[in-house]
Structure formats: C-alpha cells, structure tokens
mmCIF file of C-alpha atoms and ligand atoms in Angstrom:
data_model
loop_
_atom_site.group_PDB
_atom_site.id
_atom_site.type_symbol
_atom_site.label_atom_id
_atom_site.label_comp_id
_atom_site.label_asym_id
_atom_site.label_seq_id
_atom_site.Cartn_x
_atom_site.Cartn_y
_atom_site.Cartn_z
ATOM 1 C CA MET A 95 0.000 0.000 0.000
ATOM 2 C CA ALA A 96 1.173 3.492 -0.780
ATOM 3 C CA LYS A 97 1.636 6.751 1.092
ATOM 4 C CA VAL A 98 -0.308 9.209 -1.045
ATOM 5 C CA LEU A 99 -0.311 13.022 -1.067
ATOM 6 C CA VAL A 100 -3.691 14.475 -2.087
ATOM 7 C CA PRO A 101 -3.553 18.234 -2.796
ATOM 8 C CA GLY A 102 -7.148 19.466 -2.919
ATOM 9 C CA GLY A 103 -8.454 16.492 -0.942
ATOM 10 C CA ALA A 104 -10.906 18.672 1.016
ATOM 11 C CA GLY A 105 -12.898 19.539 -2.118
ATOM 12 C CA TYR A 106 -15.848 17.819 -3.738
ATOM 13 C CA ILE A 107 -14.110 15.257 -5.949
ATOM 14 C CA GLY A 108 -10.974 15.089 -3.811
ATOM 15 C CA SER A 109 -12.906 14.142 -0.671
ATOM 16 C CA HIS A 110 -14.570 11.232 -2.460
ATOM 17 C CA VAL A 111 -11.224 10.055 -3.819
ATOM 18 C CA VAL A 112 -9.648 10.272 -0.347
ATOM 19 C CA ARG A 113 -12.306 7.887 0.942
ATOM 20 C CA ALA A 114 -11.791 5.518 -1.979
ATOM 21 C CA LEU A 115 -8.005 5.551 -1.432
ATOM 22 C CA LEU A 116 -8.447 4.809 2.272
ATOM 23 C CA GLY A 117 -10.874 2.030 1.357
ATOM 24 C CA ALA A 118 -8.188 0.524 -0.872
ATOM 25 C CA GLY A 119 -5.783 0.528 2.086
ATOM 26 C CA HIS A 120 -3.617 3.529 1.202
ATOM 27 C CA ASP A 121 -2.182 5.990 3.708
ATOM 28 C CA VAL A 122 -3.458 9.485 2.815
ATOM 29 C CA VAL A 123 -2.183 12.981 3.575
ATOM 30 C CA VAL A 124 -4.432 15.800 2.312
ATOM 31 C CA LEU A 125 -2.858 19.158 1.469
ATOM 32 C CA ASP A 126 -5.509 21.872 1.188
ATOM 33 C CA ASN A 127 -5.653 25.612 1.833
ATOM 34 C CA LEU A 128 -9.405 25.313 2.544
ATOM 35 C CA SER A 129 -10.127 28.213 0.155
ATOM 36 C CA THR A 130 -12.892 26.188 -1.490
ATOM 37 C CA GLY A 131 -12.461 22.928 0.427
ATOM 38 C CA PHE A 132 -13.926 22.009 3.804
ATOM 39 C CA ARG A 133 -12.180 20.532 6.829
ATOM 40 C CA GLN A 134 -15.198 18.342 7.605
ATOM 41 C CA ALA A 135 -15.054 16.787 4.108
ATOM 42 C CA VAL A 136 -11.712 15.159 4.947
ATOM 43 C CA HIS A 137 -12.168 11.626 6.254
ATOM 44 C CA ARG A 138 -10.928 11.186 9.828
ATOM 45 C CA ASP A 139 -8.505 8.455 8.752
ATOM 46 C CA ALA A 140 -6.663 10.904 6.487
ATOM 47 C CA ARG A 141 -4.314 13.570 7.829
ATOM 48 C CA LEU A 142 -5.027 17.173 6.791
ATOM 49 C CA GLU A 143 -2.153 19.618 6.280
ATOM 50 C CA VAL A 144 -3.657 23.087 5.869
ATOM 51 C CA MET A 145 -1.230 24.578 3.382
ATOM 52 C CA ASP A 146 -1.253 26.574 0.172
ATOM 53 C CA LEU A 147 0.501 25.060 -2.843
ATOM 54 C CA ALA A 148 1.850 28.551 -3.522
ATOM 55 C CA ASP A 149 3.756 28.348 -0.214
ATOM 56 C CA ARG A 150 6.751 26.688 -1.841
ATOM 57 C CA GLU A 151 8.857 26.398 1.318
ATOM 58 C CA SER A 152 6.178 24.625 3.338
ATOM 59 C CA VAL A 153 5.320 22.279 0.474
ATOM 60 C CA ALA A 154 8.999 21.454 -0.060
ATOM 61 C CA ALA A 155 9.435 20.736 3.657
ATOM 62 C CA LEU A 156 6.375 18.466 3.648
ATOM 63 C CA LEU A 157 7.650 16.534 0.624
ATOM 64 C CA ASP A 158 11.118 16.164 2.177
ATOM 65 C CA ARG A 159 9.695 15.024 5.504
ATOM 66 C CA GLU A 160 7.062 12.571 4.292
ATOM 67 C CA ARG A 161 8.625 10.858 1.269
ATOM 68 C CA PHE A 162 5.403 10.041 -0.565
ATOM 69 C CA ASP A 163 5.003 7.123 -2.964
ATOM 70 C CA ALA A 164 2.391 8.897 -5.079
ATOM 71 C CA ALA A 165 0.328 12.062 -5.490
ATOM 72 C CA VAL A 166 -3.282 12.513 -6.612
ATOM 73 C CA HIS A 167 -3.597 16.189 -7.465
ATOM 74 C CA PHE A 168 -6.934 18.057 -7.378
ATOM 75 C CA ALA A 169 -6.028 21.490 -6.013
ATOM 76 C CA ALA A 170 -7.216 23.975 -8.648
ATOM 77 C CA SER A 171 -9.647 26.725 -9.530
ATOM 78 C CA ILE A 172 -12.514 25.355 -11.635
ATOM 79 C CA VAL A 173 -15.035 28.035 -12.571
ATOM 80 C CA VAL A 174 -15.026 28.657 -16.323
ATOM 81 C CA PRO A 175 -16.481 32.226 -16.406
ATOM 82 C CA GLU A 176 -14.171 33.280 -13.580
ATOM 83 C CA SER A 177 -11.236 31.992 -15.626
ATOM 84 C CA VAL A 178 -12.248 34.302 -18.476
ATOM 85 C CA ALA A 179 -12.483 37.301 -16.140
ATOM 86 C CA ASP A 180 -9.317 36.506 -14.170
ATOM 87 C CA PRO A 181 -7.025 34.325 -16.321
ATOM 88 C CA LEU A 182 -3.906 34.952 -14.255
ATOM 89 C CA LYS A 183 -5.573 33.435 -11.208
ATOM 90 C CA TYR A 184 -6.043 30.263 -13.273
ATOM 91 C CA TYR A 185 -2.577 30.176 -14.794
ATOM 92 C CA MET A 186 -0.980 30.838 -11.392
ATOM 93 C CA ASN A 187 -3.139 28.524 -9.320
ATOM 94 C CA ASN A 188 -3.534 25.723 -11.832
ATOM 95 C CA THR A 189 -0.517 25.740 -14.123
ATOM 96 C CA VAL A 190 2.224 27.435 -12.079
ATOM 97 C CA ASN A 191 1.396 25.768 -8.749
ATOM 98 C CA THR A 192 1.011 22.394 -10.470
ATOM 99 C CA THR A 193 4.392 22.824 -12.141
ATOM 100 C CA ALA A 194 6.006 23.655 -8.809
ATOM 101 C CA LEU A 195 4.357 20.628 -7.226
ATOM 102 C CA ILE A 196 5.618 18.357 -9.996
ATOM 103 C CA GLU A 197 9.119 19.774 -9.544
ATOM 104 C CA GLY A 198 8.941 18.923 -5.819
ATOM 105 C CA LEU A 199 7.606 15.435 -6.514
ATOM 106 C CA VAL A 200 10.415 14.698 -8.988
ATOM 107 C CA ARG A 201 13.002 16.114 -6.578
ATOM 108 C CA THR A 202 11.803 13.821 -3.773
ATOM 109 C CA GLY A 203 11.580 10.704 -5.940
ATOM 110 C CA VAL A 204 7.769 10.454 -6.284
ATOM 111 C CA GLU A 205 7.191 8.515 -9.493
ATOM 112 C CA ALA A 206 3.386 8.116 -9.646
ATOM 113 C CA VAL A 207 1.046 11.081 -10.208
ATOM 114 C CA ILE A 208 -2.688 11.183 -10.950
ATOM 115 C CA PHE A 209 -3.815 14.521 -12.350
ATOM 116 C CA SER A 210 -7.358 15.961 -12.451
ATOM 117 C CA SER A 211 -7.894 17.172 -15.960
ATOM 118 C CA THR A 212 -11.086 18.113 -17.722
ATOM 119 C CA ALA A 213 -13.157 17.621 -20.851
ATOM 120 C CA ALA A 214 -12.751 21.384 -21.236
ATOM 121 C CA VAL A 215 -9.418 20.611 -22.975
ATOM 122 C CA TYR A 216 -11.457 19.523 -26.029
ATOM 123 C CA GLY A 217 -13.374 22.790 -26.406
ATOM 124 C CA MET A 218 -16.160 22.144 -28.885
ATOM 125 C CA PRO A 219 -15.300 18.834 -30.573
ATOM 126 C CA ALA A 220 -16.940 18.067 -33.916
ATOM 127 C CA GLY A 221 -19.955 15.816 -33.431
ATOM 128 C CA GLY A 222 -19.955 16.403 -29.668
ATOM 129 C CA VAL A 223 -18.075 13.189 -28.837
ATOM 130 C CA ALA A 224 -14.442 13.382 -27.721
ATOM 131 C CA SER A 225 -11.951 10.524 -27.565
ATOM 132 C CA GLU A 226 -8.491 10.961 -26.120
ATOM 133 C CA ASP A 227 -7.239 11.301 -29.702
ATOM 134 C CA THR A 228 -9.595 14.189 -30.493
ATOM 135 C CA PRO A 229 -7.433 17.288 -30.976
ATOM 136 C CA THR A 230 -7.324 19.469 -27.888
ATOM 137 C CA ALA A 231 -8.684 22.977 -28.472
ATOM 138 C CA PRO A 232 -9.721 24.549 -25.168
ATOM 139 C CA ILE A 233 -11.851 27.664 -25.492
ATOM 140 C CA ASN A 234 -11.278 29.218 -22.072
ATOM 141 C CA PRO A 235 -8.377 29.868 -19.661
ATOM 142 C CA TYR A 236 -9.620 27.111 -17.321
ATOM 143 C CA GLY A 237 -9.273 24.462 -20.031
ATOM 144 C CA ARG A 238 -5.962 25.903 -21.228
ATOM 145 C CA SER A 239 -4.523 26.018 -17.693
ATOM 146 C CA LYS A 240 -5.333 22.311 -17.285
ATOM 147 C CA LEU A 241 -4.002 21.375 -20.730
ATOM 148 C CA MET A 242 -0.745 23.193 -20.006
ATOM 149 C CA SER A 243 -0.404 21.133 -16.823
ATOM 150 C CA GLU A 244 -0.910 17.972 -18.878
ATOM 151 C CA TRP A 245 1.951 19.091 -21.125
ATOM 152 C CA VAL A 246 4.188 19.732 -18.118
ATOM 153 C CA LEU A 247 3.477 16.170 -16.989
ATOM 154 C CA GLU A 248 4.027 14.718 -20.460
ATOM 155 C CA ASP A 249 7.382 16.422 -20.948
ATOM 156 C CA THR A 250 8.522 15.666 -17.398
ATOM 157 C CA ALA A 251 7.570 12.004 -17.744
ATOM 158 C CA ALA A 252 9.615 11.819 -20.944
ATOM 159 C CA ALA A 253 12.687 13.149 -19.158
ATOM 160 C CA THR A 254 12.458 11.626 -15.647
ATOM 161 C CA ALA A 255 11.220 8.502 -13.836
ATOM 162 C CA LEU A 256 7.826 10.143 -13.226
ATOM 163 C CA ARG A 257 4.765 8.374 -14.666
ATOM 164 C CA TYR A 258 1.295 9.888 -14.626
ATOM 165 C CA VAL A 259 -2.346 9.364 -15.474
ATOM 166 C CA ALA A 260 -4.280 12.485 -16.479
ATOM 167 C CA LEU A 261 -8.013 11.904 -16.063
ATOM 168 C CA ARG A 262 -10.210 14.147 -18.197
ATOM 169 C CA TYR A 263 -13.462 14.464 -16.299
ATOM 170 C CA PHE A 264 -16.749 15.059 -18.056
ATOM 171 C CA ASN A 265 -19.683 16.289 -15.908
ATOM 172 C CA VAL A 266 -19.187 15.007 -12.382
ATOM 173 C CA ALA A 267 -22.302 14.885 -10.218
ATOM 174 C CA GLY A 268 -24.052 13.121 -7.354
ATOM 175 C CA ALA A 269 -22.881 12.416 -3.822
ATOM 176 C CA ALA A 270 -21.661 9.513 -1.692
ATOM 177 C CA LEU A 271 -24.225 6.703 -1.492
ATOM 178 C CA ASP A 272 -24.059 6.834 2.329
ATOM 179 C CA ASN A 273 -24.766 10.590 2.149
ATOM 180 C CA THR A 274 -21.729 11.588 4.244
ATOM 181 C CA ILE A 275 -20.015 13.795 1.649
ATOM 182 C CA GLY A 276 -21.036 15.676 -1.472
ATOM 183 C CA GLN A 277 -20.762 19.005 -3.280
ATOM 184 C CA ARG A 278 -20.710 21.617 -0.497
ATOM 185 C CA THR A 279 -19.861 24.774 -2.447
ATOM 186 C CA PRO A 280 -22.873 27.043 -1.815
ATOM 187 C CA ALA A 281 -22.659 29.035 -5.045
ATOM 188 C CA ALA A 282 -21.981 26.113 -7.376
ATOM 189 C CA THR A 283 -23.631 26.539 -10.774
ATOM 190 C CA HIS A 284 -23.590 22.897 -11.897
ATOM 191 C CA LEU A 285 -26.906 21.811 -13.351
ATOM 192 C CA ILE A 286 -27.593 18.822 -11.103
ATOM 193 C CA LYS A 287 -26.755 20.713 -7.925
ATOM 194 C CA VAL A 288 -28.906 23.635 -8.983
ATOM 195 C CA ALA A 289 -31.775 21.242 -9.813
ATOM 196 C CA ALA A 290 -31.470 19.632 -6.363
ATOM 197 C CA GLN A 291 -31.662 23.110 -4.789
ATOM 198 C CA ALA A 292 -34.765 23.896 -6.858
ATOM 199 C CA ALA A 293 -36.427 20.632 -5.776
ATOM 200 C CA LEU A 294 -35.766 21.612 -2.162
ATOM 201 C CA GLY A 295 -37.402 25.006 -2.723
ATOM 202 C CA ARG A 296 -34.112 26.778 -2.125
ATOM 203 C CA ARG A 297 -34.128 28.787 -5.338
ATOM 204 C CA ASP A 298 -36.934 30.651 -7.034
ATOM 205 C CA SER A 299 -36.293 29.436 -10.523
ATOM 206 C CA LEU A 300 -34.009 27.427 -12.706
ATOM 207 C CA SER A 301 -33.129 28.357 -16.274
ATOM 208 C CA ILE A 302 -32.550 26.051 -19.200
ATOM 209 C CA PHE A 303 -29.664 27.776 -20.958
ATOM 210 C CA GLY A 304 -30.564 27.302 -24.614
ATOM 211 C CA THR A 305 -33.493 25.412 -26.111
ATOM 212 C CA ASP A 306 -32.523 25.771 -29.774
ATOM 213 C CA TYR A 307 -29.422 23.587 -29.941
ATOM 214 C CA ASP A 308 -29.114 20.939 -32.603
ATOM 215 C CA THR A 309 -29.866 18.169 -30.078
ATOM 216 C CA PRO A 310 -32.871 15.817 -29.814
ATOM 217 C CA ASP A 311 -34.877 18.163 -27.530
ATOM 218 C CA GLY A 312 -33.005 21.435 -28.196
ATOM 219 C CA SER A 313 -31.249 21.619 -24.814
ATOM 220 C CA GLY A 314 -27.552 20.927 -24.123
ATOM 221 C CA VAL A 315 -26.342 17.354 -23.760
ATOM 222 C CA ARG A 316 -23.621 16.257 -21.291
ATOM 223 C CA ASP A 317 -22.089 13.018 -20.052
ATOM 224 C CA TYR A 318 -22.874 12.998 -16.301
ATOM 225 C CA ILE A 319 -20.688 10.670 -14.230
ATOM 226 C CA HIS A 320 -21.371 9.749 -10.611
ATOM 227 C CA VAL A 321 -18.620 11.029 -8.313
ATOM 228 C CA GLU A 322 -18.070 7.590 -6.714
ATOM 229 C CA ASP A 323 -17.444 5.975 -10.099
ATOM 230 C CA LEU A 324 -15.018 8.796 -10.823
ATOM 231 C CA ALA A 325 -13.311 8.222 -7.466
ATOM 232 C CA ARG A 326 -12.863 4.552 -8.325
ATOM 233 C CA ALA A 327 -11.168 5.542 -11.581
ATOM 234 C CA HIS A 328 -8.471 7.290 -9.524
ATOM 235 C CA VAL A 329 -7.861 4.203 -7.410
ATOM 236 C CA ASP A 330 -7.620 2.084 -10.574
ATOM 237 C CA ALA A 331 -5.195 4.581 -12.117
ATOM 238 C CA LEU A 332 -3.043 4.533 -8.987
ATOM 239 C CA THR A 333 -3.015 0.720 -8.934
ATOM 240 C CA HIS A 334 -1.849 0.824 -12.536
ATOM 241 C CA LEU A 335 1.013 3.232 -11.814
ATOM 242 C CA LEU A 336 2.114 1.478 -8.616
ATOM 243 C CA ALA A 337 2.364 -1.768 -10.586
ATOM 244 C CA GLY A 338 4.836 0.006 -12.887
ATOM 245 C CA GLY A 339 2.278 0.910 -15.569
ATOM 246 C CA ASP A 340 2.953 3.538 -18.207
ATOM 247 C CA SER A 341 1.663 7.118 -18.447
ATOM 248 C CA LYS A 342 -1.817 7.636 -19.861
ATOM 249 C CA VAL A 343 -4.422 10.272 -20.638
ATOM 250 C CA LEU A 344 -7.948 8.924 -20.110
ATOM 251 C CA ASN A 345 -11.468 10.252 -20.437
ATOM 252 C CA CYS A 346 -13.789 9.793 -17.462
ATOM 253 C CA GLY A 347 -17.397 9.583 -18.543
ATOM 254 C CA TYR A 348 -19.976 6.937 -19.315
ATOM 255 C CA GLY A 349 -20.027 7.389 -23.076
ATOM 256 C CA HIS A 350 -23.619 8.565 -23.313
ATOM 257 C CA GLY A 351 -25.338 11.843 -22.609
ATOM 258 C CA ALA A 352 -28.437 13.376 -21.082
ATOM 259 C CA SER A 353 -30.016 16.673 -22.077
ATOM 260 C CA VAL A 354 -30.796 19.485 -19.650
ATOM 261 C CA ARG A 355 -34.505 18.673 -20.029
ATOM 262 C CA GLU A 356 -33.873 14.992 -19.280
ATOM 263 C CA VAL A 357 -31.879 15.900 -16.169
ATOM 264 C CA LEU A 358 -34.622 18.206 -14.904
ATOM 265 C CA ASP A 359 -37.357 15.645 -15.628
ATOM 266 C CA THR A 360 -35.334 13.006 -13.787
ATOM 267 C CA MET A 361 -34.818 15.263 -10.764
ATOM 268 C CA LYS A 362 -38.546 16.027 -10.697
ATOM 269 C CA ARG A 363 -39.421 12.344 -10.935
ATOM 270 C CA VAL A 364 -37.101 11.116 -8.182
ATOM 271 C CA THR A 365 -38.009 13.924 -5.794
ATOM 272 C CA GLY A 366 -41.706 14.177 -6.663
ATOM 273 C CA VAL A 367 -41.356 17.980 -6.838
ATOM 274 C CA ASP A 368 -42.465 19.817 -9.973
ATOM 275 C CA PHE A 369 -40.229 22.875 -9.482
ATOM 276 C CA PRO A 370 -40.557 25.807 -11.896
ATOM 277 C CA VAL A 371 -38.254 25.947 -14.907
ATOM 278 C CA VAL A 372 -37.812 28.830 -17.344
ATOM 279 C CA GLU A 373 -36.368 28.766 -20.832
ATOM 280 C CA ALA A 374 -33.440 31.141 -21.252
ATOM 281 C CA PRO A 375 -30.937 32.077 -23.967
ATOM 282 C CA ARG A 376 -27.788 30.035 -24.511
ATOM 283 C CA ARG A 377 -24.954 30.527 -22.024
ATOM 284 C CA ALA A 378 -21.817 31.887 -23.686
ATOM 285 C CA GLY A 379 -19.192 29.258 -24.428
ATOM 286 C CA ASP A 380 -21.411 26.204 -23.941
ATOM 287 C CA PRO A 381 -20.955 23.425 -26.507
ATOM 288 C CA PRO A 382 -24.276 21.865 -27.646
ATOM 289 C CA THR A 383 -23.141 18.326 -26.846
ATOM 290 C CA LEU A 384 -20.147 16.959 -24.958
ATOM 291 C CA ILE A 385 -19.920 13.207 -24.521
ATOM 292 C CA ALA A 386 -16.917 11.030 -23.739
ATOM 293 C CA ASP A 387 -15.718 8.270 -25.942
ATOM 294 C CA ALA A 388 -15.113 6.289 -22.756
ATOM 295 C CA ARG A 389 -13.730 3.026 -24.094
ATOM 296 C CA ARG A 390 -10.061 3.506 -23.325
ATOM 297 C CA ILE A 391 -10.323 3.703 -19.528
ATOM 298 C CA ARG A 392 -12.314 0.457 -19.466
ATOM 299 C CA ASP A 393 -9.869 -1.290 -21.793
ATOM 300 C CA GLU A 394 -6.669 -0.040 -20.230
ATOM 301 C CA LEU A 395 -7.494 0.193 -16.508
ATOM 302 C CA GLY A 396 -10.353 -2.289 -16.285
ATOM 303 C CA TRP A 397 -12.497 0.468 -14.761
ATOM 304 C CA THR A 398 -16.111 -0.647 -14.494
ATOM 305 C CA PRO A 399 -18.830 1.893 -13.736
ATOM 306 C CA GLN A 400 -21.237 0.947 -10.969
ATOM 307 C CA GLN A 401 -23.461 4.034 -10.780
ATOM 308 C CA ASP A 402 -24.251 4.699 -14.441
ATOM 309 C CA ASP A 403 -27.802 5.744 -13.621
ATOM 310 C CA LEU A 404 -29.108 9.315 -13.912
ATOM 311 C CA GLU A 405 -31.844 8.626 -11.335
ATOM 312 C CA LEU A 406 -29.245 7.525 -8.804
ATOM 313 C CA ILE A 407 -27.101 10.579 -9.578
ATOM 314 C CA CYS A 408 -30.096 12.883 -9.024
ATOM 315 C CA ARG A 409 -31.262 11.031 -5.913
ATOM 316 C CA THR A 410 -27.849 11.180 -4.211
ATOM 317 C CA ALA A 411 -27.334 14.845 -5.192
ATOM 318 C CA HIS A 412 -30.743 15.710 -3.737
ATOM 319 C CA ALA A 413 -30.258 13.689 -0.524
ATOM 320 C CA TRP A 414 -26.912 15.413 0.032
ATOM 321 C CA GLU A 415 -28.277 18.896 -0.736
ATOM 322 C CA ALA A 416 -30.974 18.327 1.894
ATOM 323 C CA THR A 417 -28.261 17.967 4.589
ATOM 324 C CA LEU A 418 -26.790 21.428 3.905
HETATM 325 C C1 LIG B 795 -18.159 23.203 -17.295
HETATM 326 C C2 LIG B 795 -16.820 22.649 -17.627
HETATM 327 C C3 LIG B 795 -16.267 21.801 -16.546
HETATM 328 C C4 LIG B 795 -16.221 22.601 -15.309
HETATM 329 C C5 LIG B 795 -17.627 23.087 -15.015
HETATM 330 C C6 LIG B 795 -17.629 23.959 -13.778
HETATM 331 C C7 LIG B 795 -16.514 22.475 -19.999
HETATM 332 C C8 LIG B 795 -16.603 21.593 -21.188
HETATM 333 N N1 LIG B 795 -16.885 21.911 -18.843
HETATM 334 O O1 LIG B 795 -19.140 22.151 -17.348
HETATM 335 O O2 LIG B 795 -14.984 21.333 -16.854
HETATM 336 O O3 LIG B 795 -15.724 21.836 -14.252
HETATM 337 O O4 LIG B 795 -18.115 23.861 -16.093
HETATM 338 O O5 LIG B 795 -17.561 25.282 -14.024
HETATM 339 O O6 LIG B 795 -16.130 23.632 -20.072
HETATM 340 N N2 LIG B 795 -27.331 24.393 -17.459
HETATM 341 C C9 LIG B 795 -28.605 24.952 -17.492
HETATM 342 N N3 LIG B 795 -29.031 25.645 -16.393
HETATM 343 C C10 LIG B 795 -28.268 25.824 -15.277
HETATM 344 C C11 LIG B 795 -26.967 25.239 -15.246
HETATM 345 C C12 LIG B 795 -26.535 24.548 -16.370
HETATM 346 O O7 LIG B 795 -29.336 24.816 -18.474
HETATM 347 O O8 LIG B 795 -28.721 26.471 -14.318
HETATM 348 C C13 LIG B 795 -26.879 23.605 -18.602
HETATM 349 C C14 LIG B 795 -25.627 24.120 -19.279
HETATM 350 O O9 LIG B 795 -25.936 25.055 -20.267
HETATM 351 C C15 LIG B 795 -25.052 22.809 -19.849
HETATM 352 C C16 LIG B 795 -25.447 21.764 -18.800
HETATM 353 O O10 LIG B 795 -26.553 22.322 -18.105
HETATM 354 O O11 LIG B 795 -25.687 22.458 -21.044
HETATM 355 C C17 LIG B 795 -24.344 21.458 -17.797
HETATM 356 O O12 LIG B 795 -23.827 22.683 -17.276
HETATM 357 P P1 LIG B 795 -22.849 22.735 -16.000
HETATM 358 O O13 LIG B 795 -23.366 21.800 -14.962
HETATM 359 O O14 LIG B 795 -22.653 24.162 -15.656
HETATM 360 O O15 LIG B 795 -21.461 22.102 -16.513
HETATM 361 P P2 LIG B 795 -20.618 22.423 -17.845
HETATM 362 O O16 LIG B 795 -20.748 23.840 -18.242
HETATM 363 O O17 LIG B 795 -20.969 21.384 -18.843
#
C-alpha cells in the first residue's frame, strides 16, 4: 500500500477520492488551503495539512519530511467564467502551482502522479463526442490552464522517472451513497446541484440555458458521471502506476449523454417535486453536446462503472443537498 499526497483532498471530488483511497488501504495525507475545500469533508482516517501550494517552502518541507510514494492532485480553480475574467488566477493557481508541485515530486523521488484534468481541454469537438485522440482545443483559460499542466506532466515524464495518469473528467455529479459527503460549495452553478436546490425550494427558478441547440430536444447534452465511479477511476489509475504501468491520458465519462430537459425531468421524478423551470438564452461558451468516448479507460485500466444511472445521480445529489 502506498503513502499518497492528495492536494485538494478537502474539495468535492478530492474528498470522495480520499475515501476511496483509504478504502483501498492507502495511507493518505491531504494538502488543502481550505479556500474552497472544507475541513469536515476530509475523512478522519486521512491527515489534513492546511497549506497553500503557492507556499513553496512549506510544500517542499512536507515533501522532504514525508517521502510520498504517489500524489493525486486536485487542487485547482474550476469556474469557467471566472477563468475568463481573471485568467492569471487560473494560470498561477492551476498551471504554475502544479508545475512547482511536480518539480517537488520529482526532486523527492515520487514517481506516480494522478492529475485531475477536464473535458474542457477539447473545447467544442466536432460531433460532440471526444476521444483521447480528439485534438485538444480549449476555449477558455480554465481548459488551457489544465491542458498546459498535462503538457508539463508529459514532458517531465519523458525526461524523468515520473509516470502519470491524467483523467479528463466530463460532468461530475451526485454524492456519496451513504450521504456523508457531497458538493458543499454554496454558489456552485452545476446543473444537477442547482436542480437539487430547486427541488428543495431553495431557489426561485431554474433556467434552461438554450433550447434551440441541434440536439434531440433542443437543450444541451452532457455526459454525467457519478462522483463515486469517478473516485474509483483514480484508485484504478493509482493501482496501474504502482504496478509500474505507463503514463496515460484517459477520459472519465460513461459514453452517453443526457439533455438538460432529461436531467430536470429526472430530478422532478425522483423527488416528486415539480419545481418551476424557465427557458433562457444560450450561455456563452457552452458546446451543444459533450460526450466522452469512454472506451479507453475500461480497456486499459479495467475500470467498471457501478453508478451509471441518472436517477441515482439525481437522488444522491438531492439527498446530500438536503443535509446542507
Ligand atoms: C463546465 C466545464 C467543466 C467545469 C464546469 C464547472 C466544460 C466543457 N466543462 O461544465 O470542466 O468543471 O463547467 O464550471 O467547459 N445548465 C442549465 N441551467 C443551469 C446550469 C446549467 O441549463 O442552471 C446547462 C448548461 O448550459 C449545460 C449543462 O446544463 O448544457 C451542464 O452545465 P454545468 O453543470 O454548468 O457544466 P458544464 O458547463 O458542462
């Protein structure tokens, strides 16, 4: 079993991965500045070091002291419109801090790194389906900051003993099946979270951003993946690297999509609440359809989804939202 550093382990996806790593028997140290993460999201069996990745001296001292076997790196800014308004925040926090972390990992002999990447690296792929071989063409600083980090990993892996798996997440949603952790960020704009808030009567209205897309019902289509399936993908990727496996870039999605209208209908059905919905213009920068070609992760890591069920995703998101 490995001693694993998890920067960003107090956030939504990171906290689920920390639990999955502990469940697989790994020893976990979370590094988080708690700017968007939450202390109570960190499992009690993991150790939390409250630290900013930008604090190079403290991070270097931690790496020297602990001698990790692997790192699973989530710490990043993730809001697309904010990245357009404040690109330097994204390049500093995502690309520069990630580069410094990688430098520290290489210096201290850490050879296995899992990196949180995003489907945003594809921009608006033709046909709406992206495989790992689809040309990358990010359309916002968020996607570019993540793609640049992938390049830093690729070039570093070519020149050192470091091996990595970059996981390109599609639309992550839902909460832990035991309802102990979930998406806590109060102002999150993600569709399924917003729909859960609407079903709980916590927002006046919910807008469908665009009803005239070239999709079956006119609303945007995304590949929603349950956060626990995504967490398992990280454990599988780590197992692969610890066994000496090679570097990879892998999509994380189910390979099929749901429209905004389908998501809202599903949330209404599972909660029994017919919350009000209004039709609104398209949101700038939204692709009509974004679905993963998700074959490679199954073939190469043996990852098997267990929660590929939009009702379950909506039910767990709603149950979690009700606890907040
Ligand atoms: C994007 C990013 C993702 C990032 C996330 C968080 C891309 C390809 N993906 O996902 O990497 O982590 O933002 O910022 O850039 N919708 C509504 N009404 C709402 C909210 C959303 O109709 O109130 C629609 C959107 O137009 C879209 C779908 O629901 O069609 C999903 O939107 P959202 O949950 O915000 O995620 P993305 O924008 O797909």
